[in-house]
PDB file of C-alpha atoms and ligand atoms in Angstrom:
ATOM      1  CA  MET Q  14      29.414 -98.097 -13.725  1.00 88.00           C
ATOM      2  CA  PRO Q  15      28.890-101.867 -14.221  1.00 91.00           C
ATOM      3  CA  TRP Q  16      32.126-103.854 -13.808  1.00 92.00           C
ATOM      4  CA  PRO Q  17      32.366-105.050 -17.452  1.00 92.00           C
ATOM      5  CA  THR Q  18      32.227-101.418 -18.614  1.00 93.00           C
ATOM      6  CA  LEU Q  19      35.002-100.534 -16.190  1.00 94.00           C
ATOM      7  CA  VAL Q  20      37.230-103.465 -17.171  1.00 93.00           C
ATOM      8  CA  VAL Q  21      36.629-103.102 -20.919  1.00 95.00           C
ATOM      9  CA  GLY Q  22      36.938 -99.304 -20.743  1.00 95.00           C
ATOM     10  CA  ALA Q  23      40.246 -99.499 -18.858  1.00 94.00           C
ATOM     11  CA  LEU Q  24      41.668-102.106 -21.257  1.00 94.00           C
ATOM     12  CA  ILE Q  25      40.512-100.243 -24.375  1.00 96.00           C
ATOM     13  CA  CYS Q  26      41.958 -97.028 -22.973  1.00 95.00           C
ATOM     14  CA  SER Q  27      45.348 -98.592 -22.289  1.00 93.00           C
ATOM     15  CA  GLY Q  28      45.373-100.092 -25.782  1.00 94.00           C
ATOM     16  CA  ALA Q  29      44.280 -96.839 -27.424  1.00 96.00           C
ATOM     17  CA  ALA Q  30      47.069 -95.050 -25.564  1.00 94.00           C
ATOM     18  CA  LEU Q  31      49.582 -96.848 -27.801  1.00 92.00           C
ATOM     19  CA  ALA Q  32      47.780 -96.200 -31.067  1.00 92.00           C
ATOM     20  CA  PRO Q  33      49.124 -92.700 -31.910  1.00 94.00           C
ATOM     21  CA  ASP Q  34      52.600 -94.171 -32.445  1.00 91.00           C
ATOM     22  CA  LEU Q  35      51.266 -96.018 -35.493  1.00 89.00           C
ATOM     23  CA  ASP Q  36      53.178 -93.296 -37.356  1.00 90.00           C
ATOM     24  CA  HIS Q  37      56.497 -94.754 -36.185  1.00 86.00           C
ATOM     25  CA  GLN Q  38      58.055 -97.913 -37.684  1.00 82.00           C
ATOM     26  CA  ALA Q  39      59.839 -98.973 -34.512  1.00 79.00           C
ATOM     27  CA  ALA Q  40      56.862 -98.520 -32.167  1.00 81.00           C
ATOM     28  CA  THR Q  41      55.215-101.501 -30.454  1.00 79.00           C
ATOM     29  CA  ILE Q  42      51.957-100.995 -32.317  1.00 80.00           C
ATOM     30  CA  SER Q  43      53.607-101.088 -35.730  1.00 82.00           C
ATOM     31  CA  ARG Q  44      54.725-104.664 -35.162  1.00 83.00           C
ATOM     32  CA  ALA Q  45      51.685-105.810 -33.134  1.00 87.00           C
ATOM     33  CA  PHE Q  46      49.682-107.170 -36.091  1.00 88.00           C
ATOM     34  CA  GLY Q  47      52.460-108.387 -38.371  1.00 87.00           C
ATOM     35  CA  PRO Q  48      52.440-107.207 -42.020  1.00 90.00           C
ATOM     36  CA  LEU Q  49      48.986-105.614 -41.567  1.00 91.00           C
ATOM     37  CA  SER Q  50      50.162-103.087 -38.993  1.00 90.00           C
ATOM     38  CA  ARG Q  51      53.420-102.483 -40.861  1.00 91.00           C
ATOM     39  CA  LEU Q  52      51.401-101.537 -43.944  1.00 92.00           C
ATOM     40  CA  ALA Q  53      49.047 -99.351 -41.863  1.00 91.00           C
ATOM     41  CA  CYS Q  54      52.117 -97.721 -40.330  1.00 92.00           C
ATOM     42  CA  LYS Q  55      53.528 -96.810 -43.758  1.00 92.00           C
ATOM     43  CA  LEU Q  56      50.176 -95.383 -44.936  1.00 94.00           C
ATOM     44  CA  ILE Q  57      49.686 -93.363 -41.742  1.00 93.00           C
ATOM     45  CA  ASP Q  58      53.216 -91.985 -41.996  1.00 93.00           C
ATOM     46  CA  VAL Q  59      52.607 -90.821 -45.582  1.00 94.00           C
ATOM     47  CA  LEU Q  60      49.213 -89.316 -44.677  1.00 94.00           C
ATOM     48  CA  ALA Q  61      50.654 -87.570 -41.613  1.00 94.00           C
ATOM     49  CA  HIS Q  62      53.637 -86.190 -43.498  1.00 94.00           C
ATOM     50  CA  ALA Q  63      51.406 -84.919 -46.335  1.00 94.00           C
ATOM     51  CA  THR Q  64      49.059 -83.271 -43.813  1.00 95.00           C
ATOM     52  CA  TYR Q  65      52.021 -81.647 -42.108  1.00 94.00           C
ATOM     53  CA  LYS Q  66      53.404 -80.226 -45.344  1.00 94.00           C
ATOM     54  CA  ALA Q  67      49.988 -79.029 -46.522  1.00 94.00           C
ATOM     55  CA  THR Q  68      49.054 -77.224 -43.299  1.00 94.00           C
ATOM     56  CA  ARG Q  69      52.327 -75.930 -41.878  1.00 92.00           C
ATOM     57  CA  LYS Q  70      52.757 -72.208 -41.308  1.00 93.00           C
ATOM     58  CA  PRO Q  71      56.049 -70.285 -41.828  1.00 91.00           C
ATOM     59  CA  GLY Q  72      57.073 -70.893 -38.196  1.00 90.00           C
ATOM     60  CA  ASP Q  73      56.814 -74.691 -38.449  1.00 90.00           C
ATOM     61  CA  SER Q  74      60.096 -76.369 -39.331  1.00 88.00           C
ATOM     62  CA  ARG Q  75      60.558 -78.620 -42.366  1.00 88.00           C
ATOM     63  CA  ARG Q  76      60.551 -82.306 -41.537  1.00 85.00           C
ATOM     64  CA  SER Q  77      61.162 -85.566 -43.351  1.00 83.00           C
ATOM     65  CA  GLY Q  78      58.534 -87.869 -41.772  1.00 82.00           C
ATOM     66  CA  GLY Q  79      55.143 -87.815 -40.119  1.00 82.00           C
ATOM     67  CA  HIS Q  80      56.076 -89.009 -36.628  1.00 89.00           C
ATOM     68  CA  ARG Q  81      54.400 -87.070 -33.804  1.00 91.00           C
ATOM     69  CA  THR Q  82      52.179 -84.999 -36.094  1.00 93.00           C
ATOM     70  CA  LEU Q  83      48.664 -85.921 -37.279  1.00 95.00           C
ATOM     71  CA  THR Q  84      48.071 -88.873 -34.945  1.00 95.00           C
ATOM     72  CA  HIS Q  85      49.223 -86.808 -31.966  1.00 96.00           C
ATOM     73  CA  THR Q  86      46.434 -84.195 -32.091  1.00 96.00           C
ATOM     74  CA  TRP Q  87      43.101 -83.726 -30.293  1.00 97.00           C
ATOM     75  CA  LEU Q  88      41.289 -83.770 -33.663  1.00 97.00           C
ATOM     76  CA  TRP Q  89      42.680 -87.204 -34.532  1.00 96.00           C
ATOM     77  CA  ALA Q  90      41.654 -88.489 -31.084  1.00 97.00           C
ATOM     78  CA  VAL Q  91      38.083 -87.218 -31.485  1.00 98.00           C
ATOM     79  CA  LEU Q  92      37.694 -88.508 -35.065  1.00 97.00           C
ATOM     80  CA  LEU Q  93      39.018 -91.927 -34.034  1.00 96.00           C
ATOM     81  CA  GLY Q  94      36.608 -92.078 -31.075  1.00 97.00           C
ATOM     82  CA  VAL Q  95      33.604 -91.060 -33.185  1.00 98.00           C
ATOM     83  CA  GLY Q  96      34.595 -93.563 -35.873  1.00 97.00           C
ATOM     84  CA  PHE Q  97      34.876 -96.479 -33.447  1.00 97.00           C
ATOM     85  CA  SER Q  98      31.615 -95.506 -31.691  1.00 96.00           C
ATOM     86  CA  ALA Q  99      29.820 -95.518 -35.045  1.00 97.00           C
ATOM     87  CA  LEU Q 100      31.408 -98.867 -35.929  1.00 97.00           C
ATOM     88  CA  ALA Q 101      30.257-100.368 -32.619  1.00 95.00           C
ATOM     89  CA  VAL Q 102      26.706 -98.970 -32.887  1.00 95.00           C
ATOM     90  CA  TYR Q 103      26.108 -99.965 -36.510  1.00 94.00           C
ATOM     91  CA  GLY Q 104      28.423-102.960 -36.868  1.00 94.00           C
ATOM     92  CA  GLY Q 105      26.852-105.238 -34.271  1.00 88.00           C
ATOM     93  CA  ARG Q 106      28.570-107.967 -32.290  1.00 90.00           C
ATOM     94  CA  TRP Q 107      31.416-108.668 -34.725  1.00 93.00           C
ATOM     95  CA  ALA Q 108      32.401-105.015 -34.824  1.00 95.00           C
ATOM     96  CA  VAL Q 109      32.489-104.874 -31.013  1.00 95.00           C
ATOM     97  CA  LEU Q 110      34.586-108.049 -30.982  1.00 96.00           C
ATOM     98  CA  LEU Q 111      36.996-106.579 -33.532  1.00 96.00           C
ATOM     99  CA  ILE Q 112      37.389-103.316 -31.570  1.00 97.00           C
ATOM    100  CA  LEU Q 113      37.935-105.271 -28.360  1.00 96.00           C
ATOM    101  CA  PHE Q 114      40.450-107.605 -30.008  1.00 96.00           C
ATOM    102  CA  VAL Q 115      42.561-104.837 -31.552  1.00 95.00           C
ATOM    103  CA  HIS Q 116      42.738-102.850 -28.323  1.00 95.00           C
ATOM    104  CA  MET Q 117      43.279-105.960 -26.216  1.00 94.00           C
ATOM    105  CA  VAL Q 118      46.343-106.886 -28.288  1.00 93.00           C
ATOM    106  CA  LEU Q 119      47.672-103.363 -27.778  1.00 92.00           C
ATOM    107  CA  ALA Q 120      46.869-103.416 -24.063  1.00 91.00           C
ATOM    108  CA  VAL Q 121      48.738-106.715 -23.631  1.00 89.00           C
ATOM    109  CA  GLU Q 122      51.696-105.382 -25.651  1.00 86.00           C
ATOM    110  CA  GLY Q 123      51.674-102.170 -23.654  1.00 81.00           C
ATOM    111  CA  LEU Q 124      51.147-103.510 -20.140  1.00 79.00           C
ATOM    112  CA  PHE Q 125      53.296-106.634 -20.469  1.00 78.00           C
ATOM    113  CA  TRP Q 126      55.784-105.379 -23.041  1.00 70.00           C
ATOM    114  CA  ARG Q 127      58.712-107.264 -21.545  1.00 69.00           C
ATOM    115  CA  GLN Q 128      56.901-110.625 -21.665  1.00 72.00           C
ATOM    116  CA  ALA Q 129      55.161-109.825 -24.971  1.00 68.00           C
ATOM    117  CA  ARG Q 130      58.473-109.080 -26.668  1.00 70.00           C
ATOM    118  CA  THR Q 131      59.865-112.523 -25.912  1.00 72.00           C
ATOM    119  CA  SER Q 132      56.692-114.562 -26.501  1.00 73.00           C
ATOM    120  CA  SER Q 133      55.220-115.192 -29.946  1.00 79.00           C
ATOM    121  CA  ASP Q 134      52.720-112.834 -31.557  1.00 83.00           C
ATOM    122  CA  VAL Q 135      50.260-115.698 -32.017  1.00 87.00           C
ATOM    123  CA  LEU Q 136      50.145-116.222 -28.252  1.00 87.00           C
ATOM    124  CA  VAL Q 137      49.300-112.558 -27.681  1.00 88.00           C
ATOM    125  CA  TRP Q 138      46.596-112.700 -30.375  1.00 91.00           C
ATOM    126  CA  LEU Q 139      45.062-115.835 -28.801  1.00 92.00           C
ATOM    127  CA  LEU Q 140      45.010-114.237 -25.365  1.00 91.00           C
ATOM    128  CA  ALA Q 141      43.435-111.086 -26.816  1.00 92.00           C
ATOM    129  CA  ALA Q 142      40.838-113.037 -28.825  1.00 94.00           C
ATOM    130  CA  THR Q 143      39.692-115.159 -25.885  1.00 95.00           C
ATOM    131  CA  SER Q 144      39.478-112.225 -23.480  1.00 93.00           C
ATOM    132  CA  ALA Q 145      37.668-110.137 -26.139  1.00 94.00           C
ATOM    133  CA  TRP Q 146      35.150-112.970 -26.572  1.00 94.00           C
ATOM    134  CA  LEU Q 147      34.541-113.353 -22.806  1.00 95.00           C
ATOM    135  CA  LEU Q 148      34.306-109.610 -22.160  1.00 94.00           C
ATOM    136  CA  ALA Q 149      31.951-109.053 -25.112  1.00 93.00           C
ATOM    137  CA  ASP Q 150      29.665-111.730 -23.635  1.00 92.00           C
ATOM    138  CA  ALA Q 151      29.793-110.077 -20.209  1.00 91.00           C
ATOM    139  CA  LEU Q 152      28.998-106.643 -21.700  1.00 91.00           C
ATOM    140  CA  ASP Q 153      26.114-108.031 -23.714  1.00 88.00           C
ATOM    141  CA  ASP Q 154      24.101-109.173 -20.673  1.00 86.00           C
ATOM    142  CA  PRO Q 155      21.279-106.731 -19.851  1.00 83.00           C
ATOM    143  CA  GLY Q 156      22.327-104.150 -17.250  1.00 82.00           C
ATOM    144  CA  ASN Q 157      25.969-105.149 -17.625  1.00 84.00           C
ATOM    145  CA  GLY Q 158      27.366-102.274 -19.589  1.00 87.00           C
ATOM    146  CA  LYS Q 159      26.407-102.152 -23.255  1.00 88.00           C
ATOM    147  CA  ALA Q 160      23.836 -99.419 -22.516  1.00 84.00           C
ATOM    148  CA  TRP Q 161      26.112 -97.435 -20.196  1.00 88.00           C
ATOM    149  CA  LEU Q 162      25.844 -93.608 -20.440  1.00 86.00           C
ATOM    150  CA  PHE Q 163      23.947 -93.660 -23.756  1.00 87.00           C
ATOM    151  CA  THR Q 164      20.687 -95.302 -22.754  1.00 83.00           C
ATOM    152  CA  GLU Q 165      18.344 -94.662 -25.682  1.00 86.00           C
ATOM    153  CA  PRO Q 166      17.453 -97.613 -27.931  1.00 83.00           C
ATOM    154  CA  GLY Q 167      19.952 -97.974 -30.770  1.00 87.00           C
ATOM    155  CA  GLN Q 168      22.800 -96.471 -28.719  1.00 89.00           C
ATOM    156  CA  HIS Q 169      24.282 -99.697 -27.373  1.00 91.00           C
ATOM    157  CA  TYR Q 170      28.102 -99.582 -27.183  1.00 93.00           C
ATOM    158  CA  MET Q 171      28.192 -95.912 -28.181  1.00 94.00           C
ATOM    159  CA  TRP Q 172      30.422 -95.223 -25.157  1.00 95.00           C
ATOM    160  CA  ILE Q 173      33.226 -97.342 -26.636  1.00 96.00           C
ATOM    161  CA  GLY Q 174      34.681 -94.270 -28.381  1.00 96.00           C
ATOM    162  CA  LEU Q 175      35.196 -92.440 -25.053  1.00 97.00           C
ATOM    163  CA  PRO Q 176      38.080 -94.573 -23.691  1.00 97.00           C
ATOM    164  CA  ILE Q 177      39.595 -94.414 -27.199  1.00 97.00           C
ATOM    165  CA  VAL Q 178      39.586 -90.588 -27.169  1.00 98.00           C
ATOM    166  CA  LEU Q 179      40.900 -90.594 -23.606  1.00 97.00           C
ATOM    167  CA  GLY Q 180      43.699 -93.044 -24.413  1.00 97.00           C
ATOM    168  CA  ALA Q 181      44.874 -91.016 -27.425  1.00 97.00           C
ATOM    169  CA  LEU Q 182      44.837 -87.776 -25.412  1.00 97.00           C
ATOM    170  CA  VAL Q 183      46.750 -89.370 -22.527  1.00 94.00           C
ATOM    171  CA  HIS Q 184      49.373 -90.489 -25.052  1.00 94.00           C
ATOM    172  CA  CYS Q 185      49.680 -86.900 -26.336  1.00 95.00           C
ATOM    173  CA  VAL Q 186      50.000 -85.488 -22.816  1.00 92.00           C
ATOM    174  CA  GLY Q 187      52.643 -88.105 -22.057  1.00 88.00           C
ATOM    175  CA  ASP Q 188      54.608 -87.162 -25.173  1.00 90.00           C
ATOM    176  CA  ALA Q 189      54.226 -83.462 -24.318  1.00 91.00           C
ATOM    177  CA  LEU Q 190      56.089 -84.107 -21.050  1.00 86.00           C
ATOM    178  CA  THR Q 191      59.150 -85.333 -22.944  1.00 83.00           C
ATOM    179  CA  VAL Q 192      61.875 -83.208 -24.423  1.00 82.00           C
ATOM    180  CA  SER Q 193      60.368 -82.660 -27.874  1.00 84.00           C
ATOM    181  CA  GLY Q 194      56.753 -81.777 -26.917  1.00 89.00           C
ATOM    182  CA  CYS Q 195      53.578 -82.685 -28.833  1.00 93.00           C
ATOM    183  CA  PRO Q 196      51.452 -80.661 -31.327  1.00 94.00           C
ATOM    184  CA  ILE Q 197      48.162 -81.524 -29.552  1.00 94.00           C
ATOM    185  CA  LEU Q 198      46.297 -78.354 -30.575  1.00 93.00           C
ATOM    186  CA  TRP Q 199      46.624 -78.720 -34.371  1.00 93.00           C
ATOM    187  CA  PRO Q 200      44.997 -77.253 -36.503  1.00 91.00           C
ATOM    188  CA  ILE Q 201      44.604 -74.328 -34.082  1.00 92.00           C
ATOM    189  CA  PRO Q 202      47.543 -71.990 -34.808  1.00 90.00           C
ATOM    190  CA  ILE Q 203      49.766 -70.528 -32.077  1.00 90.00           C
ATOM    191  CA  GLY Q 204      51.696 -67.514 -33.342  1.00 90.00           C
ATOM    192  CA  ARG Q 205      53.559 -68.402 -36.546  1.00 92.00           C
ATOM    193  CA  ARG Q 206      53.103 -72.130 -36.028  1.00 93.00           C
ATOM    194  CA  ARG Q 207      50.229 -74.524 -36.569  1.00 93.00           C
ATOM    195  CA  TRP Q 208      52.175 -77.548 -35.269  1.00 94.00           C
ATOM    196  CA  TYR Q 209      53.308 -75.900 -32.058  1.00 92.00           C
ATOM    197  CA  PRO Q 210      54.969 -78.578 -29.857  1.00 90.00           C
ATOM    198  CA  LEU Q 211      52.999 -78.117 -26.653  1.00 90.00           C
ATOM    199  CA  GLY Q 212      54.633 -78.974 -23.335  1.00 90.00           C
ATOM    200  CA  PRO Q 213      55.357 -77.735 -19.802  1.00 86.00           C
ATOM    201  CA  PRO Q 214      58.361 -75.501 -19.007  1.00 86.00           C
ATOM    202  CA  LYS Q 215      61.683 -77.217 -19.776  1.00 82.00           C
ATOM    203  CA  PHE Q 216      62.576 -78.064 -16.158  1.00 79.00           C
ATOM    204  CA  MET Q 217      59.392 -80.168 -15.812  1.00 79.00           C
ATOM    205  CA  ARG Q 218      60.201 -82.394 -18.788  1.00 82.00           C
ATOM    206  CA  PHE Q 219      61.863 -85.778 -18.510  1.00 76.00           C
ATOM    207  CA  ARG Q 220      63.050 -88.658 -20.646  1.00 75.00           C
ATOM    208  CA  ALA Q 221      60.866 -91.749 -21.201  1.00 70.00           C
ATOM    209  CA  GLY Q 222      61.972 -94.412 -18.695  1.00 74.00           C
ATOM    210  CA  SER Q 223      63.589 -91.945 -16.297  1.00 80.00           C
ATOM    211  CA  TRP Q 224      63.446 -92.406 -12.506  1.00 84.00           C
ATOM    212  CA  VAL Q 225      60.697 -89.760 -12.176  1.00 81.00           C
ATOM    213  CA  GLU Q 226      58.476 -91.919 -14.355  1.00 81.00           C
ATOM    214  CA  ILE Q 227      59.301 -95.254 -12.738  1.00 85.00           C
ATOM    215  CA  LYS Q 228      59.686 -94.311  -9.072  1.00 91.00           C
ATOM    216  CA  ILE Q 229      57.104 -91.516  -8.738  1.00 89.00           C
ATOM    217  CA  LEU Q 230      54.601 -91.298 -11.609  1.00 85.00           C
ATOM    218  CA  THR Q 231      53.923 -95.031 -12.019  1.00 87.00           C
ATOM    219  CA  PRO Q 232      53.071 -95.667  -8.323  1.00 94.00           C
ATOM    220  CA  VAL Q 233      50.974 -92.463  -8.200  1.00 95.00           C
ATOM    221  CA  PHE Q 234      49.028 -93.558 -11.304  1.00 90.00           C
ATOM    222  CA  PHE Q 235      48.446 -97.018  -9.805  1.00 92.00           C
ATOM    223  CA  VAL Q 236      46.959 -95.520  -6.632  1.00 96.00           C
ATOM    224  CA  VAL Q 237      44.857 -92.918  -8.494  1.00 95.00           C
ATOM    225  CA  GLY Q 238      43.666 -95.560 -10.986  1.00 91.00           C
ATOM    226  CA  GLY Q 239      42.755 -98.031  -8.241  1.00 93.00           C
ATOM    227  CA  ALA Q 240      40.887 -95.392  -6.236  1.00 94.00           C
ATOM    228  CA  SER Q 241      39.031 -94.230  -9.370  1.00 92.00           C
ATOM    229  CA  ALA Q 242      37.996 -97.809 -10.168  1.00 91.00           C
ATOM    230  CA  VAL Q 243      36.666 -98.339  -6.638  1.00 93.00           C
ATOM    231  CA  GLY Q 244      34.761 -95.046  -6.926  1.00 92.00           C
ATOM    232  CA  ALA Q 245      33.346 -95.911 -10.372  1.00 90.00           C
ATOM    233  CA  LEU Q 246      32.035 -99.253  -9.120  1.00 91.00           C
ATOM    234  CA  GLY Q 247      30.375 -97.458  -6.185  1.00 88.00           C
ATOM    235  CA  LEU Q 248      31.828 -99.891  -3.643  1.00 84.00           C
ATOM    236  CA  PHE Q 249      31.879 -97.362  -0.804  1.00 76.00           C
ATOM    237  CA  THR Q 250      28.639 -95.470  -1.371  1.00 68.00           C
TER     238      THR Q 250
HETATM  239 ZN1  LIG D  30      53.850 -90.741 -29.467  1.00 93.56          ZN
END
């Protein structure tokens, strides 16, 4: 994998991993783009709640909002990935820049949330815009990543949907590990429920921000991520 693909893919993935919470007013992503994302958040919440009501089976409980429903499913992840791939393939350079910018803002908010919370939004947007511009240039050079995986003519940047699908799924798996679970499989019914909150057995679940997450999972993910990056770049082959 060329290095720009790796860097852009990792950043897009970490940004996309925040996106499912666009159904929640208080989530980072809902305030990341000012009034625009607040409006998107309201629309998504209405859409998600309507979808929940329209497709629930007798075993699914009644609920008052759309949080952790539609945007927390495999189908949403796949549709989002396909949509962004199509946008990148047909939309040209400005579409790629837009996709990079949006996910870069989210990645910065997600990875540096402590710093991002105290600095101004404009600063985060500037940082995201400049890095999106530089990375798009790096990707665009021949052999540097735009033709990764999908190599036929007319398929440049088609891979961009893959880290988006992966990020959304990782978010769902992460939510599934918490106390309330996550309806990843929708619309596939399980028993009397179509929104079955998938998750491991109760004793394996933990709260967000608990010591298991900070002291064990985070270091493990750093090591696994670093080793995967080294492997993807082919440094030791
Ligand atoms: Zn979530």
